Amino acid sequence: MAIRPILTAPDPRLKAVSEPVAKVDGEVRTLIEDMIETMYDADGIGLAAIQVGQPKRILVLDIDQRDGKKNPQAFINPVITWASEEMAVAEEGCLSIPEIWDEVERPARIKAEYLDRDGKKQTLEADGLLATCLQHEMDHLEGILFVDHLSKLKRSMAMKKLQKAKKLKAAG
Ligand code: NI
């Protein structure tokens, strides 16, 4: 396993639409292992492959990592098959947009299909944090960042704040 560098906005690669995985092989499983390690190293709860520069429809999540317990989940070629009309607002952040948090409205409940690490088809019904995270990470597969859901004004404020934080980091 290896920690891979995480791309940060406005890196144009984050706007790429990721390609479906044709075969769940050793290379894909290695990428997933690396993504999980990278996610934990960055204190994140989710990561899409494009965030480590791989335009593949793969994401990893761990929304249960409390009290030192780890429960990483991998989703390959995930598709939302149903979304509730009911919406929910949750505060989101992103490892590719460090130090920026804002409220995003999304469907409250979703159903999804995906392949697991063994290449087996799985279905899932999600609400709460899992629904938020899955939709956030699946957006990455389409080249969409959570700030793209904000108003133009809020987005430009967020990007300015990010640039400032990056400059400070480079300086210090
Ligand atoms: Ni993100």
Coordinates of N, CA, C and O in Angstrom, one line a residue, residues 61-168:
L61 N -15.0 4.8 0.9 CA -15.7 5.5 2.0 C -15.4 4.8 3.3 O -15.2 3.6 3.4
D62 N -15.3 5.6 4.4 CA -15.4 5.0 5.7 C -16.1 6.0 6.6 O -15.4 7.0 7.1
I63 N -17.4 5.9 6.8 CA -18.1 6.8 7.6 C -18.2 6.3 9.1 O -18.8 7.0 9.9
D64 N -17.6 5.2 9.4 CA -17.8 4.6 10.7 C -16.5 4.7 11.5 O -16.4 4.1 12.6
Q65 N -15.5 5.4 11.0 CA -14.2 5.4 11.6 C -14.1 6.3 12.9 O -13.6 7.4 12.9
R66 N -14.8 5.7 13.9 CA -14.7 6.4 15.2 C -14.1 5.4 16.2 O -14.2 4.2 16.0
D67 N -13.5 6.0 17.2 CA -12.9 5.2 18.3 C -11.9 4.2 17.7 O -11.7 3.1 18.2
G68 N -11.2 4.7 16.7 CA -10.1 3.9 16.2 C -10.5 2.7 15.3 O -9.7 1.9 14.8
K69 N -11.9 2.5 15.2 CA -12.4 1.4 14.4 C -12.4 1.8 12.9 O -12.7 2.9 12.6
K70 N -12.0 0.8 12.1 CA -12.0 1.1 10.6 C -12.9 0.2 9.9 O -12.9 -1.0 10.2
N71 N -13.7 0.7 9.0 CA -14.6 -0.1 8.2 C -14.6 0.5 6.7 O -15.6 1.0 6.3
P72 N -13.5 0.3 6.0 CA -13.5 0.9 4.7 C -14.4 0.1 3.7 O -14.4 -1.1 3.7
Q73 N -15.0 0.9 2.8 CA -15.9 0.3 1.8 C -15.4 0.8 0.4 O -15.1 2.0 0.3
A74 N -15.4 -0.1 -0.6 CA -15.0 0.4 -1.9 C -16.2 0.2 -2.8 O -17.0 -0.8 -2.7
F75 N -16.4 1.2 -3.7 CA -17.5 1.1 -4.7 C -16.9 1.3 -6.1 O -16.2 2.3 -6.4
I76 N -17.1 0.3 -6.9 CA -16.6 0.3 -8.3 C -17.8 0.5 -9.2 O -18.8 -0.2 -9.1
N77 N -17.7 1.4 -10.2 CA -18.8 1.7 -11.2 C -20.1 2.0 -10.5 O -21.1 1.4 -10.9
P78 N -20.2 2.8 -9.4 CA -21.4 3.0 -8.8 C -22.4 3.8 -9.6 O -22.0 4.7 -10.4
V79 N -23.7 3.4 -9.5 CA -24.8 4.1 -10.2 C -25.9 4.3 -9.2 O -26.3 3.4 -8.5
I80 N -26.5 5.5 -9.2 CA -27.7 5.8 -8.4 C -28.9 5.3 -9.2 O -29.1 5.8 -10.3
T81 N -29.7 4.4 -8.6 CA -30.8 3.8 -9.3 C -32.1 4.5 -8.9 O -33.2 4.3 -9.5
W82 N -32.1 5.2 -7.7 CA -33.3 5.8 -7.2 C -32.8 6.9 -6.2 O -31.9 6.7 -5.5
A83 N -33.5 8.0 -6.3 CA -33.3 9.1 -5.3 C -34.6 9.7 -4.8 O -35.6 9.8 -5.6
S84 N -34.7 9.9 -3.5 CA -35.9 10.4 -2.9 C -36.2 11.8 -3.4 O -35.3 12.6 -3.7
E85 N -37.5 12.2 -3.4 CA -37.8 13.6 -3.7 C -37.5 14.5 -2.6 O -37.2 15.6 -2.7
E86 N -37.6 13.9 -1.4 CA -37.2 14.6 -0.2 C -35.7 14.9 -0.2 O -34.9 14.1 -0.6
M87 N -35.4 16.2 0.1 CA -34.0 16.6 0.1 C -33.5 16.8 1.5 O -34.3 16.9 2.5
A88 N -32.2 16.8 1.7 CA -31.6 17.0 3.0 C -30.4 17.9 2.8 O -29.7 17.9 1.7
V89 N -30.1 18.8 3.8 CA -29.0 19.7 3.7 C -27.9 19.2 4.7 O -28.2 18.9 5.8
A90 N -26.7 19.1 4.2 CA -25.6 18.7 5.1 C -24.4 19.5 4.8 O -24.2 19.9 3.7
E91 N -23.6 19.7 5.8 CA -22.3 20.4 5.6 C -21.3 19.5 5.0 O -21.1 18.4 5.5
E92 N -20.7 19.9 4.0 CA -19.7 19.1 3.3 C -18.3 19.7 3.2 O -18.2 21.0 3.2
G93 N -17.3 18.9 3.1 CA -15.9 19.3 2.9 C -15.4 18.4 1.9 O -16.0 17.4 1.5
C94 N -14.1 18.6 1.4 CA -13.6 17.7 0.4 C -12.0 17.8 0.5 O -11.5 18.9 0.7
L95 N -11.4 16.6 0.4 CA -9.9 16.6 0.6 C -9.3 17.4 -0.6 O -8.1 17.8 -0.4
S96 N -10.0 17.6 -1.7 CA -9.4 18.3 -2.8 C -9.7 19.8 -2.7 O -9.2 20.6 -3.5
I97 N -10.5 20.2 -1.6 CA -10.8 21.6 -1.4 C -10.5 21.9 0.1 O -11.5 22.1 0.9
P98 N -9.3 21.8 0.5 CA -9.0 21.8 2.0 C -9.5 23.0 2.7 O -9.4 24.1 2.1
E99 N -10.0 22.8 3.9 CA -10.4 23.9 4.8 C -11.6 24.7 4.4 O -11.9 25.8 4.9
I100 N -12.3 24.2 3.4 CA -13.6 24.8 3.0 C -14.8 23.9 3.3 O -14.7 22.7 3.0
W101 N -15.7 24.4 4.0 CA -16.9 23.7 4.4 C -18.1 24.5 4.0 O -18.2 25.7 4.2
D102 N -19.2 23.8 3.5 CA -20.4 24.5 3.2 C -21.6 23.6 3.1 O -21.4 22.4 2.9
E103 N -22.8 24.1 3.2 CA -24.0 23.3 3.2 C -24.4 23.0 1.7 O -24.5 23.9 0.9
V104 N -24.7 21.7 1.5 CA -25.1 21.3 0.2 C -26.5 20.5 0.3 O -26.6 19.7 1.3
E105 N -27.4 20.8 -0.6 CA -28.7 20.1 -0.6 C -28.7 19.0 -1.6 O -28.3 19.2 -2.7
R106 N -29.0 17.8 -1.1 CA -29.1 16.6 -2.0 C -30.3 15.8 -1.7 O -30.8 15.9 -0.6
P107 N -30.7 14.8 -2.5 CA -31.7 13.9 -2.1 C -31.4 13.2 -0.8 O -30.2 12.8 -0.6
A108 N -32.4 13.1 0.1 CA -32.1 12.6 1.4 C -31.8 11.1 1.4 O -31.0 10.6 2.2
R109 N -32.4 10.3 0.5 CA -32.2 8.9 0.4 C -31.9 8.5 -1.0 O -32.5 9.0 -2.0
I110 N -31.1 7.5 -1.2 CA -30.8 7.0 -2.5 C -30.6 5.4 -2.5 O -30.4 4.9 -1.4
K111 N -30.8 4.9 -3.7 CA -30.5 3.5 -3.9 C -29.4 3.4 -4.9 O -29.4 4.2 -5.9
A112 N -28.4 2.6 -4.7 CA -27.3 2.5 -5.6 C -26.9 1.1 -6.0 O -27.2 0.1 -5.2
E113 N -26.3 0.9 -7.1 CA -25.7 -0.4 -7.5 C -24.2 -0.2 -7.8 O -23.8 0.9 -8.2
Y114 N -23.4 -1.2 -7.4 CA -22.0 -1.0 -7.7 C -21.3 -2.4 -7.6 O -22.0 -3.4 -7.3
L115 N -20.1 -2.5 -8.0 CA -19.3 -3.7 -7.8 C -18.4 -3.6 -6.6 O -17.9 -2.5 -6.3
D116 N -18.3 -4.7 -5.8 CA -17.4 -4.6 -4.7 C -16.0 -5.0 -5.2 O -15.7 -5.3 -6.3
R117 N -15.1 -5.2 -4.2 CA -13.7 -5.5 -4.5 C -13.5 -6.8 -5.2 O -12.5 -7.1 -5.8
D118 N -14.5 -7.7 -5.0 CA -14.4 -9.0 -5.7 C -15.1 -9.0 -7.0 O -15.2 -10.0 -7.7
G119 N -15.5 -7.8 -7.4 CA -16.2 -7.7 -8.7 C -17.6 -8.1 -8.7 O -18.3 -8.3 -9.7
K120 N -18.2 -8.3 -7.5 CA -19.6 -8.8 -7.3 C -20.5 -7.6 -7.3 O -20.2 -6.6 -6.6
K121 N -21.7 -7.7 -8.0 CA -22.6 -6.7 -8.0 C -23.3 -6.6 -6.7 O -23.8 -7.6 -6.1
Q122 N -23.5 -5.4 -6.1 CA -24.1 -5.1 -4.9 C -25.1 -4.0 -5.0 O -25.0 -3.1 -5.9
T123 N -26.1 -4.0 -4.1 CA -27.1 -2.9 -4.1 C -27.1 -2.4 -2.7 O -26.7 -3.1 -1.7
L124 N -27.5 -1.2 -2.6 CA -27.4 -0.5 -1.3 C -28.5 0.6 -1.2 O -28.8 1.3 -2.2
E125 N -29.1 0.7 0.0 CA -30.0 1.9 0.2 C -29.3 2.7 1.3 O -28.9 2.2 2.3
A126 N -29.3 4.0 1.1 CA -28.6 4.8 2.0 C -29.3 6.1 2.4 O -30.1 6.6 1.6
D127 N -29.2 6.5 3.6 CA -29.7 7.8 4.0 C -28.6 8.5 4.9 O -27.5 7.9 5.1
G128 N -28.9 9.7 5.4 CA -28.0 10.3 6.3 C -26.6 10.5 5.7 O -26.4 10.8 4.5
L129 N -25.6 10.4 6.6 CA -24.2 10.6 6.2 C -23.7 9.8 5.0 O -23.0 10.2 4.1
L130 N -24.2 8.5 5.0 CA -23.8 7.6 3.9 C -24.3 8.1 2.5 O -23.6 8.1 1.5
A131 N -25.6 8.6 2.5 CA -26.2 9.1 1.3 C -25.4 10.4 0.8 O -25.2 10.5 -0.3
T132 N -25.1 11.2 1.8 CA -24.4 12.5 1.5 C -23.0 12.1 0.9 O -22.7 12.6 -0.2
C133 N -22.3 11.3 1.5 CA -20.9 10.9 1.1 C -20.9 10.2 -0.3 O -20.1 10.6 -1.1
L134 N -21.8 9.3 -0.4 CA -21.9 8.6 -1.7 C -22.2 9.6 -2.8 O -21.5 9.5 -3.9
Q135 N -23.1 10.5 -2.6 CA -23.4 11.4 -3.7 C -22.3 12.4 -4.0 O -22.0 12.7 -5.1
H136 N -21.6 12.8 -2.9 CA -20.5 13.7 -3.0 C -19.4 13.0 -3.8 O -18.8 13.6 -4.8
E137 N -19.1 11.7 -3.5 CA -18.0 11.0 -4.2 C -18.4 10.7 -5.6 O -17.6 10.7 -6.5
M138 N -19.7 10.4 -5.8 CA -20.1 10.0 -7.2 C -20.1 11.3 -8.1 O -19.8 11.2 -9.3
D139 N -20.3 12.4 -7.5 CA -20.1 13.7 -8.2 C -18.7 13.8 -8.8 O -18.5 14.2 -9.9
H140 N -17.7 13.4 -8.0 CA -16.3 13.4 -8.4 C -16.1 12.7 -9.7 O -15.3 13.0 -10.6
L141 N -16.9 11.5 -9.9 CA -16.7 10.7 -11.1 C -17.2 11.5 -12.3 O -16.8 11.1 -13.4
E142 N -18.0 12.5 -12.1 CA -18.5 13.3 -13.2 C -17.8 14.6 -13.3 O -18.1 15.5 -14.1
G143 N -16.7 14.8 -12.5 CA -15.9 16.0 -12.6 C -16.6 17.2 -11.8 O -16.3 18.3 -12.1
I144 N -17.5 16.8 -10.9 CA -18.3 17.8 -10.2 C -17.7 17.9 -8.7 O -17.6 16.9 -8.1
L145 N -17.5 19.1 -8.2 CA -17.0 19.3 -6.9 C -18.2 19.9 -6.0 O -19.1 20.5 -6.6
F146 N -18.2 19.7 -4.7 CA -19.3 20.1 -3.9 C -19.5 21.6 -4.0 O -20.7 22.1 -4.0
V147 N -18.5 22.4 -4.3 CA -18.6 23.9 -4.4 C -19.4 24.2 -5.7 O -20.0 25.3 -5.8
D148 N -19.5 23.3 -6.6 CA -20.3 23.5 -7.9 C -21.8 23.6 -7.6 O -22.5 24.0 -8.4
H149 N -22.1 23.1 -6.4 CA -23.6 23.1 -6.0 C -23.9 24.4 -5.3 O -25.1 24.7 -5.0
L150 N -22.9 25.2 -5.0 CA -23.1 26.5 -4.2 C -23.5 27.6 -5.2 O -23.2 27.5 -6.4
S151 N -24.0 28.7 -4.7 CA -24.2 29.8 -5.5 C -22.9 30.3 -6.1 O -21.8 30.1 -5.5
K152 N -22.9 31.1 -7.2 CA -21.7 31.6 -7.8 C -20.9 32.4 -6.8 O -19.7 32.3 -6.7
L153 N -21.6 33.2 -6.0 CA -20.9 34.1 -5.1 C -20.2 33.3 -4.0 O -19.0 33.4 -3.7
K154 N -21.0 32.3 -3.4 CA -20.4 31.4 -2.4 C -19.2 30.6 -2.9 O -18.2 30.4 -2.3
R155 N -19.3 30.2 -4.2 CA -18.3 29.4 -4.8 C -17.0 30.2 -5.0 O -15.9 29.8 -4.7
S156 N -17.2 31.5 -5.5 CA -16.0 32.3 -5.7 C -15.3 32.7 -4.4 O -14.1 32.7 -4.3
M157 N -16.2 32.9 -3.4 CA -15.6 33.1 -2.0 C -14.8 31.9 -1.5 O -13.7 32.1 -1.0
A158 N -15.4 30.7 -1.7 CA -14.7 29.5 -1.3 C -13.4 29.3 -2.0 O -12.3 29.0 -1.4
M159 N -13.3 29.6 -3.3 CA -12.1 29.4 -4.1 C -11.1 30.4 -3.7 O -9.9 30.1 -3.7
K160 N -11.5 31.6 -3.4 CA -10.5 32.7 -2.9 C -9.9 32.2 -1.6 O -8.7 32.4 -1.4
K161 N -10.8 31.7 -0.7 CA -10.3 31.3 0.6 C -9.3 30.1 0.4 O -8.3 30.1 1.1
L162 N -9.6 29.3 -0.5 CA -8.7 28.1 -0.8 C -7.3 28.6 -1.3 O -6.3 28.1 -0.9
Q163 N -7.4 29.6 -2.3 CA -6.1 30.1 -2.8 C -5.3 30.7 -1.7 O -4.0 30.6 -1.7
K164 N -5.9 31.5 -0.8 CA -5.3 32.1 0.3 C -4.6 31.1 1.2 O -3.4 31.2 1.6
A165 N -5.4 30.0 1.5 CA -4.9 29.0 2.4 C -3.6 28.3 1.7 O -2.7 27.9 2.4
K166 N -3.7 28.1 0.4 CA -2.6 27.4 -0.3 C -1.4 28.3 -0.3 O -0.3 27.8 -0.1
K167 N -1.6 29.6 -0.5 CA -0.4 30.5 -0.4 C 0.2 30.5 0.9 O 1.5 30.5 1.0
L168 N -0.6 30.6 2.0 CA -0.1 30.5 3.3 C 0.7 29.3 3.6 O 1.8 29.3 4.2

